[in-house]
């Protein structure tokens, strides 16, 4: 029960942090991508942990709940950004310019998350049920290897296509895939931090 709660909290937190980060495009190691890329890949491994503890039905609910919370977060940030800051108390209009959502990027991020996470869930489930319960690291690597490119492509094209040259959009896709797969490899050991709940369906 504790592991289920902790994994769910970490998953939602990582989703929220990555969506906030995605509002800023950064350059790092010669690559250009949204800053949410640093955090978001961890959600795939956390989702795999949730799959182990909650089962496939539970993790589907978690994915949709995460999307709903991110929609509420974006709406709340927008609402606060429309209010007049109390400069006498030290507040500034800069808050709104930083956190008020860019709706196209926010929507692209949430749509890409739902599609790729549900895809990852189904691939992970098929490996467990049809292939083998052994080699947990392989489940994560295979499912992420398929869902990460889908996530990167959907997000990048929904967020940026038509606003910048297509070759730059493809460059962002490539940078996203590279960074996300590197984070996936480094986060692989996390899959062994919770016990397999084989009775959960």
PDB file of N, CA and C in Angstrom, residues 33-78:
ATOM      1  N   UNK A  33      15.829  21.787 -26.977  1.00  0.00           N
ATOM      2  CA  UNK A  33      14.650  21.002 -26.600  1.00  0.00           C
ATOM      3  C   UNK A  33      13.961  21.676 -25.421  1.00  0.00           C
ATOM      4  N   UNK A  34      12.737  21.207 -25.116  1.00  0.00           N
ATOM      5  CA  UNK A  34      12.021  21.777 -23.974  1.00  0.00           C
ATOM      6  C   UNK A  34      12.622  21.231 -22.688  1.00  0.00           C
ATOM      7  N   UNK A  35      12.657  22.073 -21.646  1.00  0.00           N
ATOM      8  CA  UNK A  35      13.313  21.705 -20.394  1.00  0.00           C
ATOM      9  C   UNK A  35      12.601  20.572 -19.662  1.00  0.00           C
ATOM     10  N   UNK A  36      11.347  20.317 -20.010  1.00  0.00           N
ATOM     11  CA  UNK A  36      10.639  19.196 -19.402  1.00  0.00           C
ATOM     12  C   UNK A  36      11.259  17.855 -19.750  1.00  0.00           C
ATOM     13  N   UNK A  37      12.099  17.849 -20.799  1.00  0.00           N
ATOM     14  CA  UNK A  37      12.756  16.615 -21.239  1.00  0.00           C
ATOM     15  C   UNK A  37      13.666  16.043 -20.164  1.00  0.00           C
ATOM     16  N   UNK A  38      14.192  16.893 -19.279  1.00  0.00           N
ATOM     17  CA  UNK A  38      15.067  16.410 -18.219  1.00  0.00           C
ATOM     18  C   UNK A  38      14.317  15.536 -17.209  1.00  0.00           C
ATOM     19  N   UNK A  39      13.039  15.853 -16.984  1.00  0.00           N
ATOM     20  CA  UNK A  39      12.254  15.168 -15.957  1.00  0.00           C
ATOM     21  C   UNK A  39      11.339  14.104 -16.536  1.00  0.00           C
ATOM     22  N   UNK A  40      10.725  14.401 -17.681  1.00  0.00           N
ATOM     23  CA  UNK A  40       9.658  13.541 -18.187  1.00  0.00           C
ATOM     24  C   UNK A  40      10.030  12.074 -18.384  1.00  0.00           C
ATOM     25  N   UNK A  41      11.242  11.744 -18.877  1.00  0.00           N
ATOM     26  CA  UNK A  41      11.548  10.317 -19.077  1.00  0.00           C
ATOM     27  C   UNK A  41      11.421   9.465 -17.820  1.00  0.00           C
ATOM     28  N   UNK A  42      11.618  10.088 -16.672  1.00  0.00           N
ATOM     29  CA  UNK A  42      11.504   9.336 -15.418  1.00  0.00           C
ATOM     30  C   UNK A  42      10.076   8.837 -15.224  1.00  0.00           C
ATOM     31  N   UNK A  43       9.096   9.558 -15.797  1.00  0.00           N
ATOM     32  CA  UNK A  43       7.702   9.135 -15.614  1.00  0.00           C
ATOM     33  C   UNK A  43       7.436   7.776 -16.258  1.00  0.00           C
ATOM     34  N   UNK A  44       8.189   7.434 -17.306  1.00  0.00           N
ATOM     35  CA  UNK A  44       7.987   6.124 -17.931  1.00  0.00           C
ATOM     36  C   UNK A  44       8.380   5.000 -16.976  1.00  0.00           C
ATOM     37  N   UNK A  45       9.520   5.181 -16.297  1.00  0.00           N
ATOM     38  CA  UNK A  45       9.951   4.169 -15.333  1.00  0.00           C
ATOM     39  C   UNK A  45       9.026   4.162 -14.117  1.00  0.00           C
ATOM     40  N   UNK A  46       8.611   5.348 -13.667  1.00  0.00           N
ATOM     41  CA  UNK A  46       7.659   5.413 -12.554  1.00  0.00           C
ATOM     42  C   UNK A  46       6.338   4.757 -12.938  1.00  0.00           C
ATOM     43  N   UNK A  47       5.939   4.910 -14.217  1.00  0.00           N
ATOM     44  CA  UNK A  47       4.719   4.259 -14.674  1.00  0.00           C
ATOM     45  C   UNK A  47       4.872   2.748 -14.661  1.00  0.00           C
ATOM     46  N   UNK A  48       6.079   2.283 -15.004  1.00  0.00           N
ATOM     47  CA  UNK A  48       6.342   0.846 -14.934  1.00  0.00           C
ATOM     48  C   UNK A  48       6.274   0.345 -13.490  1.00  0.00           C
ATOM     49  N   UNK A  49       6.788   1.150 -12.555  1.00  0.00           N
ATOM     50  CA  UNK A  49       6.683   0.792 -11.137  1.00  0.00           C
ATOM     51  C   UNK A  49       5.218   0.756 -10.706  1.00  0.00           C
ATOM     52  N   UNK A  50       4.444   1.731 -11.201  1.00  0.00           N
ATOM     53  CA  UNK A  50       3.015   1.753 -10.875  1.00  0.00           C
ATOM     54  C   UNK A  50       2.317   0.521 -11.443  1.00  0.00           C
ATOM     55  N   UNK A  51       2.751   0.103 -12.631  1.00  0.00           N
ATOM     56  CA  UNK A  51       2.183  -1.093 -13.253  1.00  0.00           C
ATOM     57  C   UNK A  51       2.418  -2.305 -12.357  1.00  0.00           C
ATOM     58  N   UNK A  52       3.621  -2.379 -11.784  1.00  0.00           N
ATOM     59  CA  UNK A  52       3.960  -3.509 -10.917  1.00  0.00           C
ATOM     60  C   UNK A  52       3.128  -3.522  -9.639  1.00  0.00           C
ATOM     61  N   UNK A  53       2.790  -2.343  -9.129  1.00  0.00           N
ATOM     62  CA  UNK A  53       2.090  -2.271  -7.842  1.00  0.00           C
ATOM     63  C   UNK A  53       0.585  -2.100  -7.967  1.00  0.00           C
ATOM     64  N   UNK A  54       0.132  -1.446  -9.043  1.00  0.00           N
ATOM     65  CA  UNK A  54      -1.297  -1.157  -9.200  1.00  0.00           C
ATOM     66  C   UNK A  54      -1.997  -2.073 -10.199  1.00  0.00           C
ATOM     67  N   UNK A  55      -1.237  -2.686 -11.100  1.00  0.00           N
ATOM     68  CA  UNK A  55      -1.844  -3.457 -12.176  1.00  0.00           C
ATOM     69  C   UNK A  55      -2.217  -2.557 -13.332  1.00  0.00           C
ATOM     70  N   UNK A  56      -2.604  -3.156 -14.446  1.00  0.00           N
ATOM     71  CA  UNK A  56      -2.834  -2.394 -15.670  1.00  0.00           C
ATOM     72  C   UNK A  56      -4.027  -1.441 -15.545  1.00  0.00           C
ATOM     73  N   UNK A  57      -5.097  -1.862 -14.898  1.00  0.00           N
ATOM     74  CA  UNK A  57      -6.255  -0.973 -14.752  1.00  0.00           C
ATOM     75  C   UNK A  57      -5.914   0.226 -13.883  1.00  0.00           C
ATOM     76  N   UNK A  58      -5.206  -0.040 -12.804  1.00  0.00           N
ATOM     77  CA  UNK A  58      -4.826   1.045 -11.903  1.00  0.00           C
ATOM     78  C   UNK A  58      -3.917   2.059 -12.568  1.00  0.00           C
ATOM     79  N   UNK A  59      -2.972   1.583 -13.382  1.00  0.00           N
ATOM     80  CA  UNK A  59      -2.034   2.505 -14.003  1.00  0.00           C
ATOM     81  C   UNK A  59      -2.713   3.319 -15.101  1.00  0.00           C
ATOM     82  N   UNK A  60      -3.710   2.755 -15.767  1.00  0.00           N
ATOM     83  CA  UNK A  60      -4.471   3.535 -16.747  1.00  0.00           C
ATOM     84  C   UNK A  60      -5.191   4.699 -16.060  1.00  0.00           C
ATOM     85  N   UNK A  61      -5.778   4.427 -14.911  1.00  0.00           N
ATOM     86  CA  UNK A  61      -6.441   5.484 -14.137  1.00  0.00           C
ATOM     87  C   UNK A  61      -5.423   6.543 -13.726  1.00  0.00           C
ATOM     88  N   UNK A  62      -4.235   6.098 -13.306  1.00  0.00           N
ATOM     89  CA  UNK A  62      -3.187   7.028 -12.882  1.00  0.00           C
ATOM     90  C   UNK A  62      -2.760   7.940 -14.027  1.00  0.00           C
ATOM     91  N   UNK A  63      -2.609   7.385 -15.218  1.00  0.00           N
ATOM     92  CA  UNK A  63      -2.216   8.184 -16.389  1.00  0.00           C
ATOM     93  C   UNK A  63      -3.251   9.264 -16.689  1.00  0.00           C
ATOM     94  N   UNK A  64      -4.521   8.878 -16.700  1.00  0.00           N
ATOM     95  CA  UNK A  64      -5.587   9.848 -16.989  1.00  0.00           C
ATOM     96  C   UNK A  64      -5.731  10.874 -15.865  1.00  0.00           C
ATOM     97  N   UNK A  65      -5.517  10.427 -14.622  1.00  0.00           N
ATOM     98  CA  UNK A  65      -5.566  11.358 -13.488  1.00  0.00           C
ATOM     99  C   UNK A  65      -4.440  12.381 -13.600  1.00  0.00           C
ATOM    100  N   UNK A  66      -3.254  11.913 -14.004  1.00  0.00           N
ATOM    101  CA  UNK A  66      -2.139  12.837 -14.187  1.00  0.00           C
ATOM    102  C   UNK A  66      -2.440  13.881 -15.242  1.00  0.00           C
ATOM    103  N   UNK A  67      -3.051  13.457 -16.339  1.00  0.00           N
ATOM    104  CA  UNK A  67      -3.419  14.405 -17.393  1.00  0.00           C
ATOM    105  C   UNK A  67      -4.433  15.418 -16.877  1.00  0.00           C
ATOM    106  N   UNK A  68      -5.428  14.934 -16.125  1.00  0.00           N
ATOM    107  CA  UNK A  68      -6.439  15.840 -15.572  1.00  0.00           C
ATOM    108  C   UNK A  68      -5.843  16.851 -14.610  1.00  0.00           C
ATOM    109  N   UNK A  69      -4.908  16.405 -13.765  1.00  0.00           N
ATOM    110  CA  UNK A  69      -4.263  17.313 -12.823  1.00  0.00           C
ATOM    111  C   UNK A  69      -3.444  18.365 -13.561  1.00  0.00           C
ATOM    112  N   UNK A  70      -2.782  17.972 -14.645  1.00  0.00           N
ATOM    113  CA  UNK A  70      -2.002  18.942 -15.411  1.00  0.00           C
ATOM    114  C   UNK A  70      -2.893  19.970 -16.102  1.00  0.00           C
ATOM    115  N   UNK A  71      -4.074  19.548 -16.537  1.00  0.00           N
ATOM    116  CA  UNK A  71      -5.027  20.502 -17.114  1.00  0.00           C
ATOM    117  C   UNK A  71      -5.467  21.502 -16.052  1.00  0.00           C
ATOM    118  N   UNK A  72      -5.791  21.009 -14.856  1.00  0.00           N
ATOM    119  CA  UNK A  72      -6.185  21.893 -13.755  1.00  0.00           C
ATOM    120  C   UNK A  72      -5.054  22.835 -13.371  1.00  0.00           C
ATOM    121  N   UNK A  73      -3.820  22.316 -13.352  1.00  0.00           N
ATOM    122  CA  UNK A  73      -2.665  23.150 -13.012  1.00  0.00           C
ATOM    123  C   UNK A  73      -2.507  24.286 -14.013  1.00  0.00           C
ATOM    124  N   UNK A  74      -2.605  23.957 -15.308  1.00  0.00           N
ATOM    125  CA  UNK A  74      -2.463  24.977 -16.341  1.00  0.00           C
ATOM    126  C   UNK A  74      -3.562  26.029 -16.212  1.00  0.00           C
ATOM    127  N   UNK A  75      -4.795  25.576 -15.960  1.00  0.00           N
ATOM    128  CA  UNK A  75      -5.898  26.504 -15.788  1.00  0.00           C
ATOM    129  C   UNK A  75      -5.719  27.403 -14.583  1.00  0.00           C
ATOM    130  N   UNK A  76      -5.204  26.838 -13.496  1.00  0.00           N
ATOM    131  CA  UNK A  76      -4.983  27.628 -12.276  1.00  0.00           C
ATOM    132  C   UNK A  76      -3.878  28.659 -12.485  1.00  0.00           C
ATOM    133  N   UNK A  77      -2.772  28.245 -13.134  1.00  0.00           N
ATOM    134  CA  UNK A  77      -1.692  29.193 -13.425  1.00  0.00           C
ATOM    135  C   UNK A  77      -2.198  30.334 -14.298  1.00  0.00           C
ATOM    136  N   UNK A  78      -3.039  29.986 -15.287  1.00  0.00           N
ATOM    137  CA  UNK A  78      -3.600  31.037 -16.143  1.00  0.00           C
ATOM    138  C   UNK A  78      -4.456  31.989 -15.322  1.00  0.00           C
TER     139      UNK A  78
END
